[in-house]
Amino acid sequence: MSAAIGLEDVFVRFPVARDWRGRVTVQAHALNGVSIAVARGRTLGILGESGCGKSTLAQVLTGLLPPSSGRVTGDRDGRISIVLQDPNSSLDPRMPVWRIVTEPVFLHAPTRREALRAMAADLLECVGLRPDHVDRYPHEFSGGQRQRIAIARALSSKPDIIILDEPTSALDVSVQAQILNLLLALQAELGLAFVLISHNVAVIRHFCDEVAVMYLGQIVEQGSVDTVFADPAHPYTRTLLDAVPRIGTGRAHHALDETELPSNRTLPTGCFFQNRCPMAAAGCERPQILSGGAGGHLVRCHRA
Amino acid sequence: MSIVGMLRRRLLFLVLVVFGVTLITFAVSHLIPGDPARLLAGDRASDELVAHMRLKLGLDRPLYVQYARYMAGLLQGDLGTSIRTGRPVAEDIVAYFPATLELVLTALTMAVLVGVPLGVASAVWRNGWIDQIARTFAAIGISTPAFWLGLLLLVLFYGWLGWFPGGGRLPTGMAPPPPVTGMYVLDAVLNLEWGTARAALRHLVLPAVCLGFVHVGVIARQIRSAMLDQLSEDYIRTARAAGLSRSRVILGHALPNAAIPSVTVLGLAFGDLLYGAVLTETIFAWPGMGAYVVNSIQALDFPAVMGFTVVVSMAYVLVNLAVDVTYMLLDPRIKEVG
Amino acid sequence: MTASPVLSIRNLSLEFPLWGGALHALEDVTIEIAAGEIVGVVGESGCGKSVTAMAAMRLLPERAYRVTQGAIVMLGQDMLTAGEADLRALRGSGVAMIFQEPLTALNPTRRIGDLMVEVIRAHQPIGRSEAREKAIGLLDSMRIADAQAVMRRYPFELSGGMRQRIVIALAFANDPRLVIADEPTTALDVTVQRQVLTLLQARARDVGAAVLLITHDLGVVSEYADSVYVMYAGKVVESGPTDAVLTTPRHPYTRALLQAGPEAVAPKSPLAAIPGGLPDLREIIPGCRYAGRCGLATDICRGAAPPQSQAAAPGHTLSCWHAEGMSR
Amino acid sequence: MMAALSRLASRGIDWRRLRHRIGASPVTVTGLVMLGIVVFCVGLLPNLLAQDPNVINLRARLAAPSWSHLFGTDEVGRDIFIRVLHGGQVSIGVALFVVAVSASVGTVIGGLSGLLGGMVDTAIMRLMDVVLAVPSLVLTMALAAALGPSLTNAVIAIAVVRVPTYVRLSRGQTLVVREAGYVMAARVFGARPLQILRLHVVPNILSPVVVQATLDVGAVILMVAGLSFIGLGAQPPAAEWGAMVSAGRSFILDQWWYSAFPGLAILFTSIAFNLLGDGIRDLTDPRQKGRS
């Protein structure tokens, strides 16, 4: 299994404020040394909360954003595709479905209208929509159907890898189930690699082979879904998994966690999580490295 | 960005604007059909006299030298000499400016006092009868040619009814009040010359109404749109759910927030107001900068037109700078972001 | 339940007139909340849970909707006939509301302290400094460190979680007996969600206020609500004590909803998606509104609406023709 | 439910519904009717009547409005009604031309500027700021004065001055569209900036531009008339509304109709465009949605 795409020690910084001469005075540190590799036919989950850098990661993977330092490996030409979070904004309201779905094709090669419409009809069928809906416009579809259209568009360029950026977080749980089923079926049929970016623990656990947990632009824990979720080693992963409300566990009596996410303008020295960490102790003031245990289970914590 | 940072940036920009405006106008002036030297010397002047004039004005030099001279003068506040009046343009402008300011300020005040309540009512009772009336009124205001309205006002209130004088700032023969601000009504009041104040006010009414009327519509429209934006915001719902009264929510929460973007529009309207002043002054024989520039244009008095353009552009940039500073002071969110 | 309820919605049907028809948003909705109780209303988008809350507060745009039957009584006040003055007195003091978006729910140009003082003084005849003291006390109760400094802040200077805590503090400013929270944590991260809901729950228990917690998240309901109403397409399909409804669901929709989540099956195996989508609420639906997606649906389901509130167990009711025939 | 409502309301063009909504907006209807009258009077009537606007009739000088001369006559006996009809072709034609040119140039520049960002954007916007920093009519006056007074020069000057408005408008809209998911997706799929501009940006920013352009027609009619009034636009004896008001100025106290009727024509036409623009804005306004 060769890597379809990978990142090597990628950093991304944005200018946030400039002085009157245009010199950057404040920077946002969106990614702080991220390395990942996605193998063909496999699914990598990126799990994290807002501000962890997962959207920036998607932009780097798709080539929309060059890394400030570090390297993107793998052949990206025309073989990477994307499905975005918000099905309302990801489809151009003024285009008929057949143009939306075939956009990745006609952008590069002028193709006859009939050929494009036929292709669109096939793709719609492929994602479980009626092929005779090619002339409709996005507003005529429900949220779940629009997300199917977005998936059809992602497939049209015959990609090896699809970045799924929170593909179901705008959907109801019953519709989310439809979309996840569709994606799994497509992967089995076409041998696609996926990178699923999500804040939803349950979705990642269900959908992915491997997971990378991100916090403040760093991967704090990485490994196969089974090991990471069965035996979370990083205190942040534990906090996150513990915070997910569960059905049938009875009334909650939680101790209050009053901490706040640090700003990414000036990064903390030492471990990024130490100010919120229940296990913080001596040694946490030093920067932590992502180091390995058995079976490729990596953790960025000296106390793990 | 801090306020100081913005000020620095904008003052740099002011220099750029003056440079750009003078450059454009100067370059274009080369195409001017008339010969300023001949105009100044008069129709029957000898060729020698014209040549002498040309030498004196520096018109024989290459254009870039003329431009450099002009800019050097500008730095010292010298805008050249008017061909028509024979006096320094800067002096002329200083002399005519207060009259225009008096007119513009009065008109703007009237427009705000009528336009803001109209816009608020229009937004609050959206699509109701008051909204329809207010919008129609705004459309009429925006569509009225100021010069034509001025003529109608003259016919009606001067020609037929005789309620107001037909032009000028004071009756012929009446001495202006001792200058403090240069605005007659204010100066007369400051000097307790009530008769003069009354007369000056009577002269001010028609031009100010003419100029202000057009801007009632502009302001009402802006306030309506900004109010609609604010009224659809979530925080309005929070305020209502917290049991604050309707009037409190509208006037205490929505209106101040709607005023913030409206301030910017007011700054931009300053330019239109000046243009309106040019036409209004022409009609009411109001001795301000507008009348001055129209006369200068007709006399092909290029230094005067140029001086007027430069001064007005600078004033415009400064007014908008002041507006932006106000904006930053009013809206706490601006300080944070770049 | 013996004490008179703080909120009683009875057989409420509500529609939004549209051009050439109407959107039948709510039909025969009955929800009752006793003093001090935390009640969850759960359902997917389009089920009418937010409309119910907005209607109860009379916050829907007045001319945009029509109540065709039913009654809403809140703290003894008939909400459908209440005048502006009655509403103002009730809102904020008797009943408070928390909305989904903490980013936009606070006036961006008003300092936190000024807004809190304004809201407190709108309902209590006290002076400015006394109101400030009270506001600081409220912020303290929301475990906001350095309340004095936060009073001088603007909303944009605070994080989403912090803002939502302030919104909650504001909701409790005038000792309400009922707090309606409409998806209060949907816009927040799970770790922050826990902070916010824990604070809301603790504060409501402390002062004996009832909470109407509207959410799409069954997990949230399970952890924080005493009883729950499950809504689908404008109707309440099942209700009862939270544990009973979520561990022994009786309505096919509740069951399907519980099974659709990724937690319900082994990783990578197909999820039990509910086929199809919401019915078009602009049309008159003679039968059960869930019939089109229900695996158990028969002719009677499509022909007539099932009776409301059939008892399945004490306090556990549902609306389904097949209540008897369903296996546990 | 709110989401469902807004989905219902955000359907595309439903003509019956649109007609209903236009009908519910008296302002729009009024604007449309008024524009219809203008089009009939200025577009058709002059051809139907077939009278020369410049025919001099010294026996009927400065005649008051009557059935033979609806709007009266001027100082050389020309029929003011006929001249107003013909003048409209000049005024409205010029305004439409100016708006069409400045709107299309401005939209393309603004769209590209917003899409490309970076140095290109900065340079374009600074240039526009300089043009905007000069009050539009002052610049027009200066240009017209420098180029010499003529209608053509006034038209050029006004067109130049109107461009930055559209650049700003379309750039602002482009910055919004640029963040939309469909543009992001198109970039991932390898679309070039010009393709994005053509496929996604222009179609999606068109409606605010159309609204602005409609409102602008009224404003430009006023600008042209104003310039003609102070002698910088159309030159006598051309039948142009502003020039006619100006010519009537010396007779205003006794022969009020001379100035009044051309001015009324300006007012009427400008109101028509303003009401229509206002109406279109409200119909395409997202805030209106869900309230039908």
Coordinates of N, CA and C in Angstrom, one line a residue, chain C residues 126-203:
Chain C
I126 N -34.7 48.8 41.0 CA -33.5 49.0 41.8 C -32.6 50.0 41.1
G127 N -31.7 50.5 41.8 CA -30.7 51.5 41.2 C -29.6 50.8 40.4
R128 N -28.9 51.7 39.8 CA -27.8 51.2 38.9 C -26.8 50.4 39.6
S129 N -26.3 50.9 40.8 CA -25.2 50.2 41.4 C -25.7 48.9 42.0
E130 N -26.9 48.9 42.5 CA -27.4 47.7 43.1 C -27.6 46.6 41.9
A131 N -28.0 47.1 40.8 CA -28.1 46.2 39.6 C -26.8 45.7 39.2
R132 N -25.8 46.5 39.3 CA -24.4 46.0 38.9 C -24.0 44.9 39.9
E133 N -24.2 45.1 41.2 CA -23.9 44.1 42.2 C -24.5 42.8 41.8
K134 N -25.8 42.9 41.5 CA -26.6 41.7 41.1 C -26.0 41.0 39.9
A135 N -25.6 41.8 38.9 CA -25.1 41.3 37.7 C -23.8 40.6 37.9
I136 N -22.9 41.2 38.8 CA -21.7 40.5 39.1 C -21.9 39.2 39.8
G137 N -22.9 39.2 40.7 CA -23.3 38.0 41.4 C -23.7 36.9 40.4
L138 N -24.5 37.3 39.4 CA -24.9 36.3 38.4 C -23.7 35.8 37.6
L139 N -22.8 36.6 37.2 CA -21.6 36.1 36.5 C -20.8 35.2 37.4
D140 N -20.7 35.5 38.7 CA -20.0 34.6 39.6 C -20.7 33.3 39.6
S141 N -22.0 33.3 39.6 CA -22.7 32.0 39.7 C -22.5 31.2 38.4
M142 N -22.2 31.8 37.4 CA -21.8 31.1 36.1 C -20.3 30.8 36.1
R143 N -19.7 30.9 37.3 CA -18.3 30.5 37.4 C -17.4 31.3 36.4
I144 N -17.8 32.6 36.2 CA -17.0 33.4 35.3 C -15.9 34.1 36.2
A145 N -14.7 33.7 36.0 CA -13.6 34.3 36.8 C -13.5 35.8 36.5
D146 N -13.2 36.6 37.4 CA -13.0 38.0 37.2 C -14.2 38.7 36.6
A147 N -15.4 38.5 37.3 CA -16.6 39.1 36.8 C -16.6 40.6 36.5
Q148 N -15.8 41.3 37.4 CA -15.7 42.7 37.3 C -15.2 43.1 35.9
A149 N -14.1 42.4 35.5 CA -13.5 42.7 34.2 C -14.4 42.4 33.1
V150 N -15.1 41.2 33.2 CA -16.0 40.8 32.1 C -17.1 41.8 31.9
M151 N -17.6 42.4 33.0 CA -18.7 43.4 32.9 C -18.3 44.5 31.9
R152 N -17.0 44.8 31.8 CA -16.5 45.9 30.9 C -16.2 45.4 29.5
R153 N -16.3 44.2 29.3 CA -16.0 43.6 28.0 C -17.1 43.8 27.0
Y154 N -16.8 43.7 25.7 CA -17.8 43.6 24.6 C -17.9 42.1 24.2
P155 N -19.1 41.7 23.7 CA -19.2 40.3 23.4 C -18.1 39.7 22.5
F156 N -17.7 40.5 21.5 CA -16.7 40.0 20.5 C -15.4 39.6 21.2
E157 N -15.2 40.2 22.4 CA -13.9 39.9 23.1 C -13.9 38.6 23.8
L158 N -15.0 37.9 23.8 CA -15.1 36.7 24.6 C -15.3 35.5 23.7
S159 N -15.0 34.3 24.2 CA -15.1 33.1 23.5 C -16.6 32.7 23.4
G160 N -16.9 31.8 22.5 CA -18.3 31.3 22.3 C -18.9 30.7 23.6
G161 N -18.1 29.9 24.3 CA -18.6 29.3 25.5 C -18.8 30.4 26.6
M162 N -17.9 31.3 26.7 CA -18.1 32.4 27.7 C -19.3 33.2 27.4
R163 N -19.5 33.5 26.1 CA -20.7 34.2 25.7 C -22.0 33.5 26.1
Q164 N -22.0 32.2 25.8 CA -23.2 31.5 26.1 C -23.4 31.4 27.7
R165 N -22.4 31.4 28.4 CA -22.5 31.5 29.9 C -23.2 32.8 30.3
I166 N -22.8 33.9 29.5 CA -23.3 35.2 29.8 C -24.8 35.3 29.5
V167 N -25.1 34.6 28.3 CA -26.5 34.6 27.9 C -27.3 33.8 29.0
I168 N -26.8 32.8 29.6 CA -27.5 32.1 30.6 C -27.6 33.0 31.9
A169 N -26.5 33.7 32.2 CA -26.6 34.6 33.4 C -27.7 35.6 33.1
L170 N -27.8 36.1 31.9 CA -28.8 37.1 31.6 C -30.2 36.5 31.7
A171 N -30.3 35.2 31.3 CA -31.6 34.5 31.4 C -32.1 34.4 32.9
F172 N -31.1 34.2 33.8 CA -31.5 34.1 35.2 C -31.5 35.4 35.9
A173 N -31.4 36.5 35.2 CA -31.2 37.8 35.9 C -32.4 38.2 36.7
N174 N -33.6 37.8 36.3 CA -34.8 38.2 37.1 C -35.5 37.1 37.6
D175 N -34.8 36.1 38.1 CA -35.4 34.9 38.8 C -36.5 34.3 38.1
P176 N -36.3 33.8 36.9 CA -37.4 33.2 36.1 C -37.9 31.9 36.7
R177 N -39.1 31.5 36.4 CA -39.5 30.2 36.9 C -39.4 29.2 35.7
L178 N -39.2 29.7 34.5 CA -39.0 28.8 33.4 C -38.0 29.4 32.5
V179 N -37.0 28.6 32.0 CA -36.0 29.0 31.0 C -36.2 28.1 29.8
I180 N -36.4 28.8 28.7 CA -36.5 28.0 27.4 C -35.2 28.1 26.7
A181 N -34.5 27.0 26.5 CA -33.2 27.0 25.9 C -33.3 26.3 24.5
D182 N -33.2 27.1 23.4 CA -33.4 26.6 22.1 C -32.0 26.2 21.5
E183 N -31.7 24.9 21.5 CA -30.4 24.4 21.0 C -29.2 25.2 21.5
P184 N -29.1 25.3 22.9 CA -28.2 26.2 23.4 C -26.7 25.9 23.2
T185 N -26.4 24.6 22.8 CA -25.0 24.3 22.6 C -24.7 23.7 21.2
T186 N -25.6 23.9 20.3 CA -25.4 23.3 19.0 C -24.2 23.9 18.3
A187 N -24.0 25.2 18.6 CA -22.9 25.9 17.9 C -21.6 25.7 18.7
L188 N -21.6 25.0 19.8 CA -20.4 24.9 20.6 C -19.7 23.5 20.5
D189 N -18.4 23.5 20.8 CA -17.7 22.2 20.9 C -18.2 21.4 22.0
V190 N -18.0 20.1 21.9 CA -18.5 19.2 23.0 C -17.9 19.5 24.4
T191 N -16.6 19.8 24.4 CA -16.1 20.1 25.8 C -16.7 21.4 26.4
V192 N -17.0 22.3 25.5 CA -17.7 23.6 26.0 C -19.1 23.3 26.3
Q193 N -19.7 22.4 25.5 CA -21.1 22.1 25.7 C -21.3 21.5 27.1
R194 N -20.4 20.7 27.5 CA -20.5 20.2 28.8 C -20.5 21.3 29.9
Q195 N -19.5 22.2 29.8 CA -19.5 23.3 30.7 C -20.8 24.0 30.8
V196 N -21.3 24.4 29.6 CA -22.5 25.2 29.5 C -23.7 24.5 30.1
L197 N -23.9 23.3 29.7 CA -25.1 22.6 30.1 C -25.1 22.3 31.6
T198 N -23.9 21.9 32.1 CA -23.7 21.7 33.5 C -24.1 22.9 34.3
L199 N -23.6 24.1 33.9 CA -23.9 25.3 34.6 C -25.4 25.6 34.5
L200 N -26.0 25.4 33.4 CA -27.5 25.6 33.2 C -28.3 24.8 34.2
Q201 N -27.9 23.5 34.2 CA -28.6 22.5 35.0 C -28.5 22.9 36.5
A202 N -27.2 23.2 36.9 CA -27.0 23.5 38.3 C -27.7 24.8 38.7
R203 N -27.7 25.8 37.9 CA -28.4 27.0 38.2 C -29.9 26.8 38.3

